[in-house]
């Protein structure tokens, strides 16, 4: 059995999508975050042959988490660790120790992420031990492992344009050939990202209407 984990913060006003709050009210930013999380869960729900999990920060007690779990049949777990790296490593270790063969983590900042990229990530882990989906801002929107979590989550400057580069540098040289990179995709962190998402959706809808 495989596992797909969505990493999410509790939707608390003023605590989520903080970079968007430079241009939007805290109320609007919160609404967008909840929409992004809902859309991410909707995408993940369609992925077959895996256990679906929301890893909740700071814990799984927020009513919105419980609503999503009940509606979509997801399991809730708490994130453990001082920073994002520790929390991801902890989640990987917990699920792998529980007997899951392949474990993939995605965030909820890429609400337009194609389901196919998640499917391809699971397929890639048939032959590779690490799969990464690079994001256009220098981080990654997906990371997945098989067997054991590699030592790539410490001493990373999270939230910077160097996250992916620093992560891959942590990978032992002899294991570099076991990495599979998915196509680039984009996160929604700034007002410019949000405007791009709107344009992207309009183009996709126009393309669908023509077919």
mmCIF file of C-alpha atoms in Angstrom:
data_model
loop_
_atom_site.group_PDB
_atom_site.id
_atom_site.type_symbol
_atom_site.label_atom_id
_atom_site.label_comp_id
_atom_site.label_asym_id
_atom_site.label_seq_id
_atom_site.Cartn_x
_atom_site.Cartn_y
_atom_site.Cartn_z
ATOM 1 C CA UNK A 1 0.000 0.000 0.000
ATOM 2 C CA UNK A 2 1.126 3.544 -0.757
ATOM 3 C CA UNK A 3 0.345 6.831 0.984
ATOM 4 C CA UNK A 4 -0.337 10.355 -0.247
ATOM 5 C CA UNK A 5 0.029 13.119 2.344
ATOM 6 C CA UNK A 6 -1.160 16.708 2.069
ATOM 7 C CA UNK A 7 0.794 19.037 4.346
ATOM 8 C CA UNK A 8 -1.481 21.779 5.639
ATOM 9 C CA UNK A 9 -1.645 24.496 8.265
ATOM 10 C CA UNK A 10 -4.796 25.048 10.278
ATOM 11 C CA UNK A 11 -6.838 27.737 8.497
ATOM 12 C CA UNK A 12 -6.531 30.502 11.072
ATOM 13 C CA UNK A 13 -7.063 34.146 10.141
ATOM 14 C CA UNK A 14 -3.768 36.000 9.893
ATOM 15 C CA UNK A 15 -1.691 32.805 10.011
ATOM 16 C CA UNK A 16 -2.042 31.516 6.440
ATOM 17 C CA UNK A 17 -1.044 32.978 3.048
ATOM 18 C CA UNK A 18 0.777 35.757 4.880
ATOM 19 C CA UNK A 19 2.587 36.986 1.762
ATOM 20 C CA UNK A 20 -0.759 37.521 0.058
ATOM 21 C CA UNK A 21 -1.822 39.679 2.996
ATOM 22 C CA UNK A 22 0.389 42.442 1.618
ATOM 23 C CA UNK A 23 -2.303 42.919 -1.032
ATOM 24 C CA UNK A 24 -5.374 41.178 0.378
ATOM 25 C CA UNK A 25 -7.193 41.340 3.682
ATOM 26 C CA UNK A 26 -6.625 38.597 6.229
ATOM 27 C CA UNK A 27 -10.207 37.454 5.658
ATOM 28 C CA UNK A 28 -9.706 37.149 1.888
ATOM 29 C CA UNK A 29 -6.364 35.382 2.340
ATOM 30 C CA UNK A 30 -7.992 32.896 4.705
ATOM 31 C CA UNK A 31 -10.819 32.237 2.250
ATOM 32 C CA UNK A 32 -8.329 31.612 -0.554
ATOM 33 C CA UNK A 33 -6.287 29.261 1.618
ATOM 34 C CA UNK A 34 -9.353 27.188 2.463
ATOM 35 C CA UNK A 35 -10.270 27.063 -1.234
ATOM 36 C CA UNK A 36 -6.728 25.959 -2.129
ATOM 37 C CA UNK A 37 -6.786 23.232 0.510
ATOM 38 C CA UNK A 38 -10.204 22.029 -0.650
ATOM 39 C CA UNK A 39 -9.037 21.929 -4.265
ATOM 40 C CA UNK A 40 -5.879 20.033 -3.307
ATOM 41 C CA UNK A 41 -7.898 17.467 -1.374
ATOM 42 C CA UNK A 42 -10.255 17.138 -4.357
ATOM 43 C CA UNK A 43 -7.307 16.396 -6.643
ATOM 44 C CA UNK A 44 -5.713 13.937 -4.217
ATOM 45 C CA UNK A 45 -9.021 12.147 -3.676
ATOM 46 C CA UNK A 46 -8.945 11.026 -7.318
ATOM 47 C CA UNK A 47 -5.535 9.322 -7.001
ATOM 48 C CA UNK A 48 -6.050 5.573 -6.833
ATOM 49 C CA UNK A 49 -4.470 2.805 -4.766
ATOM 50 C CA UNK A 50 -3.131 4.874 -1.885
ATOM 51 C CA UNK A 51 -4.125 5.963 1.598
ATOM 52 C CA UNK A 52 -4.966 9.659 1.685
ATOM 53 C CA UNK A 53 -3.775 11.685 4.648
ATOM 54 C CA UNK A 54 -3.790 15.315 5.744
ATOM 55 C CA UNK A 55 -0.781 16.108 7.942
ATOM 56 C CA UNK A 56 -2.042 18.958 10.106
ATOM 57 C CA UNK A 57 -0.112 21.787 11.750
ATOM 58 C CA UNK A 58 -0.057 22.496 14.632
ATOM 59 C CA UNK A 59 -2.490 19.615 15.200
ATOM 60 C CA UNK A 60 -5.540 17.915 13.690
ATOM 61 C CA UNK A 61 -8.166 19.553 15.910
ATOM 62 C CA UNK A 62 -9.317 22.380 13.635
ATOM 63 C CA UNK A 63 -12.951 21.833 12.518
ATOM 64 C CA UNK A 64 -12.061 22.425 8.842
ATOM 65 C CA UNK A 65 -9.622 19.513 8.901
ATOM 66 C CA UNK A 66 -12.303 17.285 10.395
ATOM 67 C CA UNK A 67 -14.849 18.427 7.823
ATOM 68 C CA UNK A 68 -12.519 17.599 4.930
ATOM 69 C CA UNK A 69 -11.558 14.248 6.433
ATOM 70 C CA UNK A 70 -15.186 13.228 6.837
ATOM 71 C CA UNK A 71 -16.269 14.467 3.409
ATOM 72 C CA UNK A 72 -13.437 12.886 1.429
ATOM 73 C CA UNK A 73 -12.488 9.927 3.620
ATOM 74 C CA UNK A 74 -9.027 11.206 4.521
ATOM 75 C CA UNK A 75 -7.067 10.274 7.626
ATOM 76 C CA UNK A 76 -5.673 13.065 9.839
ATOM 77 C CA UNK A 77 -2.267 13.060 11.494
ATOM 78 C CA UNK A 78 -0.337 15.704 13.402
ATOM 79 C CA UNK A 79 2.895 17.232 12.100
ATOM 80 C CA UNK A 80 5.835 16.768 14.468
ATOM 81 C CA UNK A 81 9.044 18.789 14.332
ATOM 82 C CA UNK A 82 10.576 22.221 14.797
ATOM 83 C CA UNK A 83 10.635 23.193 11.119
ATOM 84 C CA UNK A 84 9.208 21.998 7.814
ATOM 85 C CA UNK A 85 12.122 19.656 7.185
ATOM 86 C CA UNK A 86 11.755 17.876 10.506
ATOM 87 C CA UNK A 87 8.007 17.622 10.020
ATOM 88 C CA UNK A 88 8.313 16.061 6.571
ATOM 89 C CA UNK A 89 11.017 13.658 7.702
ATOM 90 C CA UNK A 90 8.859 12.652 10.672
ATOM 91 C CA UNK A 91 5.828 12.033 8.447
ATOM 92 C CA UNK A 92 7.851 9.955 5.988
ATOM 93 C CA UNK A 93 9.386 7.902 8.786
ATOM 94 C CA UNK A 94 6.031 7.302 10.481
ATOM 95 C CA UNK A 95 4.314 6.077 7.328
ATOM 96 C CA UNK A 96 7.248 3.992 6.080
ATOM 97 C CA UNK A 97 7.571 2.355 9.498
ATOM 98 C CA UNK A 98 3.859 1.569 9.315
ATOM 99 C CA UNK A 99 4.543 -0.508 6.225
ATOM 100 C CA UNK A 100 3.698 1.853 3.374
ATOM 101 C CA UNK A 101 5.933 1.205 0.354
ATOM 102 C CA UNK A 102 5.815 4.582 -1.361
ATOM 103 C CA UNK A 103 4.986 7.836 0.404
ATOM 104 C CA UNK A 104 4.404 11.162 -1.336
ATOM 105 C CA UNK A 105 3.949 14.588 0.249
ATOM 106 C CA UNK A 106 2.343 17.549 -1.492
ATOM 107 C CA UNK A 107 1.493 20.984 -0.183
ATOM 108 C CA UNK A 108 -1.673 22.995 -0.746
ATOM 109 C CA UNK A 109 -0.071 25.973 -2.511
ATOM 110 C CA UNK A 110 -0.541 24.448 -5.992
ATOM 111 C CA UNK A 111 -4.332 24.139 -6.396
ATOM 112 C CA UNK A 112 -4.045 23.655 -10.169
ATOM 113 C CA UNK A 113 -1.570 20.766 -9.914
ATOM 114 C CA UNK A 114 -2.424 18.071 -12.486
ATOM 115 C CA UNK A 115 -3.403 14.755 -10.926
ATOM 116 C CA UNK A 116 -1.202 13.121 -13.566
ATOM 117 C CA UNK A 117 1.908 14.507 -11.881
ATOM 118 C CA UNK A 118 1.005 12.664 -8.679
ATOM 119 C CA UNK A 119 0.274 9.483 -10.628
ATOM 120 C CA UNK A 120 3.609 9.819 -12.437
ATOM 121 C CA UNK A 121 5.398 10.309 -9.113
ATOM 122 C CA UNK A 122 4.114 6.997 -7.784
ATOM 123 C CA UNK A 123 5.096 5.275 -11.035
ATOM 124 C CA UNK A 124 8.585 6.825 -10.889
ATOM 125 C CA UNK A 125 9.123 5.290 -7.454
ATOM 126 C CA UNK A 126 8.938 1.843 -9.036
ATOM 127 C CA UNK A 127 12.511 2.409 -10.212
ATOM 128 C CA UNK A 128 13.712 5.446 -8.250
ATOM 129 C CA UNK A 129 13.984 6.035 -4.508
ATOM 130 C CA UNK A 130 13.270 9.786 -4.545
ATOM 131 C CA UNK A 131 10.901 11.830 -6.698
ATOM 132 C CA UNK A 132 10.724 15.624 -6.622
ATOM 133 C CA UNK A 133 8.359 18.058 -8.302
ATOM 134 C CA UNK A 134 10.263 21.351 -8.684
ATOM 135 C CA UNK A 135 8.323 24.597 -8.382
ATOM 136 C CA UNK A 136 9.082 27.751 -10.312
ATOM 137 C CA UNK A 137 10.024 29.657 -7.150
ATOM 138 C CA UNK A 138 12.976 27.393 -6.347
ATOM 139 C CA UNK A 139 11.216 25.031 -3.960
ATOM 140 C CA UNK A 140 9.169 21.946 -4.693
ATOM 141 C CA UNK A 141 5.478 21.134 -4.812
ATOM 142 C CA UNK A 142 5.903 17.372 -4.335
ATOM 143 C CA UNK A 143 8.418 15.034 -2.776
ATOM 144 C CA UNK A 144 8.159 11.280 -2.504
ATOM 145 C CA UNK A 145 10.298 8.445 -1.198
ATOM 146 C CA UNK A 146 10.457 4.680 -1.197
ATOM 147 C CA UNK A 147 12.045 2.461 1.436
ATOM 148 C CA UNK A 148 13.499 5.090 3.757
ATOM 149 C CA UNK A 149 13.606 8.867 4.020
ATOM 150 C CA UNK A 150 16.963 10.156 2.703
ATOM 151 C CA UNK A 151 19.032 12.622 4.794
ATOM 152 C CA UNK A 152 17.950 15.714 2.871
ATOM 153 C CA UNK A 153 15.748 17.665 5.274
ATOM 154 C CA UNK A 154 18.249 19.279 7.640
ATOM 155 C CA UNK A 155 19.985 22.669 7.343
ATOM 156 C CA UNK A 156 17.646 23.905 4.610
ATOM 157 C CA UNK A 157 16.612 27.570 4.420
ATOM 158 C CA UNK A 158 12.898 26.914 4.040
ATOM 159 C CA UNK A 159 10.829 29.452 2.140
ATOM 160 C CA UNK A 160 13.694 30.647 -0.054
ATOM 161 C CA UNK A 161 14.533 30.235 -3.741
ATOM 162 C CA UNK A 162 17.348 27.853 -2.799
ATOM 163 C CA UNK A 163 15.257 25.091 -1.206
ATOM 164 C CA UNK A 164 15.418 22.627 -4.101
ATOM 165 C CA UNK A 165 19.100 23.255 -4.815
ATOM 166 C CA UNK A 166 20.047 22.828 -1.154
ATOM 167 C CA UNK A 167 17.881 19.715 -0.863
ATOM 168 C CA UNK A 168 19.526 17.997 -3.817
ATOM 169 C CA UNK A 169 22.978 18.961 -2.505
ATOM 170 C CA UNK A 170 22.182 17.007 0.670
ATOM 171 C CA UNK A 171 21.599 13.835 -1.317
ATOM 172 C CA UNK A 172 24.572 11.417 -1.130
ATOM 173 C CA UNK A 173 26.418 11.427 -4.474
ATOM 174 C CA UNK A 174 26.026 7.686 -4.929
ATOM 175 C CA UNK A 175 22.248 8.114 -4.749
ATOM 176 C CA UNK A 176 21.906 11.000 -7.217
ATOM 177 C CA UNK A 177 20.999 8.595 -10.004
ATOM 178 C CA UNK A 178 18.012 7.428 -7.966
ATOM 179 C CA UNK A 179 16.279 10.840 -8.190
ATOM 180 C CA UNK A 180 13.397 11.454 -10.589
ATOM 181 C CA UNK A 181 12.370 15.035 -11.389
ATOM 182 C CA UNK A 182 8.815 15.792 -12.426
ATOM 183 C CA UNK A 183 7.909 18.764 -14.663
ATOM 184 C CA UNK A 184 7.979 22.230 -13.128
ATOM 185 C CA UNK A 185 4.769 23.653 -11.681
ATOM 186 C CA UNK A 186 3.928 26.770 -9.711
ATOM 187 C CA UNK A 187 2.887 27.738 -6.183
ATOM 188 C CA UNK A 188 0.500 30.533 -5.241
ATOM 189 C CA UNK A 189 2.288 32.683 -2.666
ATOM 190 C CA UNK A 190 2.079 36.250 -3.978
ATOM 191 C CA UNK A 191 -0.475 38.458 -5.701
ATOM 192 C CA UNK A 192 1.435 37.955 -8.961
ATOM 193 C CA UNK A 193 1.081 34.183 -8.552
ATOM 194 C CA UNK A 194 -2.636 34.614 -7.949
ATOM 195 C CA UNK A 195 -2.999 36.695 -11.101
ATOM 196 C CA UNK A 196 -1.116 34.040 -13.060
ATOM 197 C CA UNK A 197 -3.454 31.343 -11.708
ATOM 198 C CA UNK A 198 -6.462 33.333 -12.903
ATOM 199 C CA UNK A 199 -4.995 33.723 -16.399
ATOM 200 C CA UNK A 200 -4.002 30.055 -16.486
ATOM 201 C CA UNK A 201 -7.526 28.949 -15.573
ATOM 202 C CA UNK A 202 -9.034 31.236 -18.224
ATOM 203 C CA UNK A 203 -6.744 29.781 -20.886
ATOM 204 C CA UNK A 204 -7.508 26.220 -19.803
ATOM 205 C CA UNK A 205 -11.243 26.877 -19.890
ATOM 206 C CA UNK A 206 -10.970 28.467 -23.329
ATOM 207 C CA UNK A 207 -8.988 25.472 -24.579
ATOM 208 C CA UNK A 208 -11.557 23.027 -23.201
ATOM 209 C CA UNK A 209 -14.423 24.925 -24.837
ATOM 210 C CA UNK A 210 -12.707 24.713 -28.234
ATOM 211 C CA UNK A 211 -12.322 20.909 -28.069
#
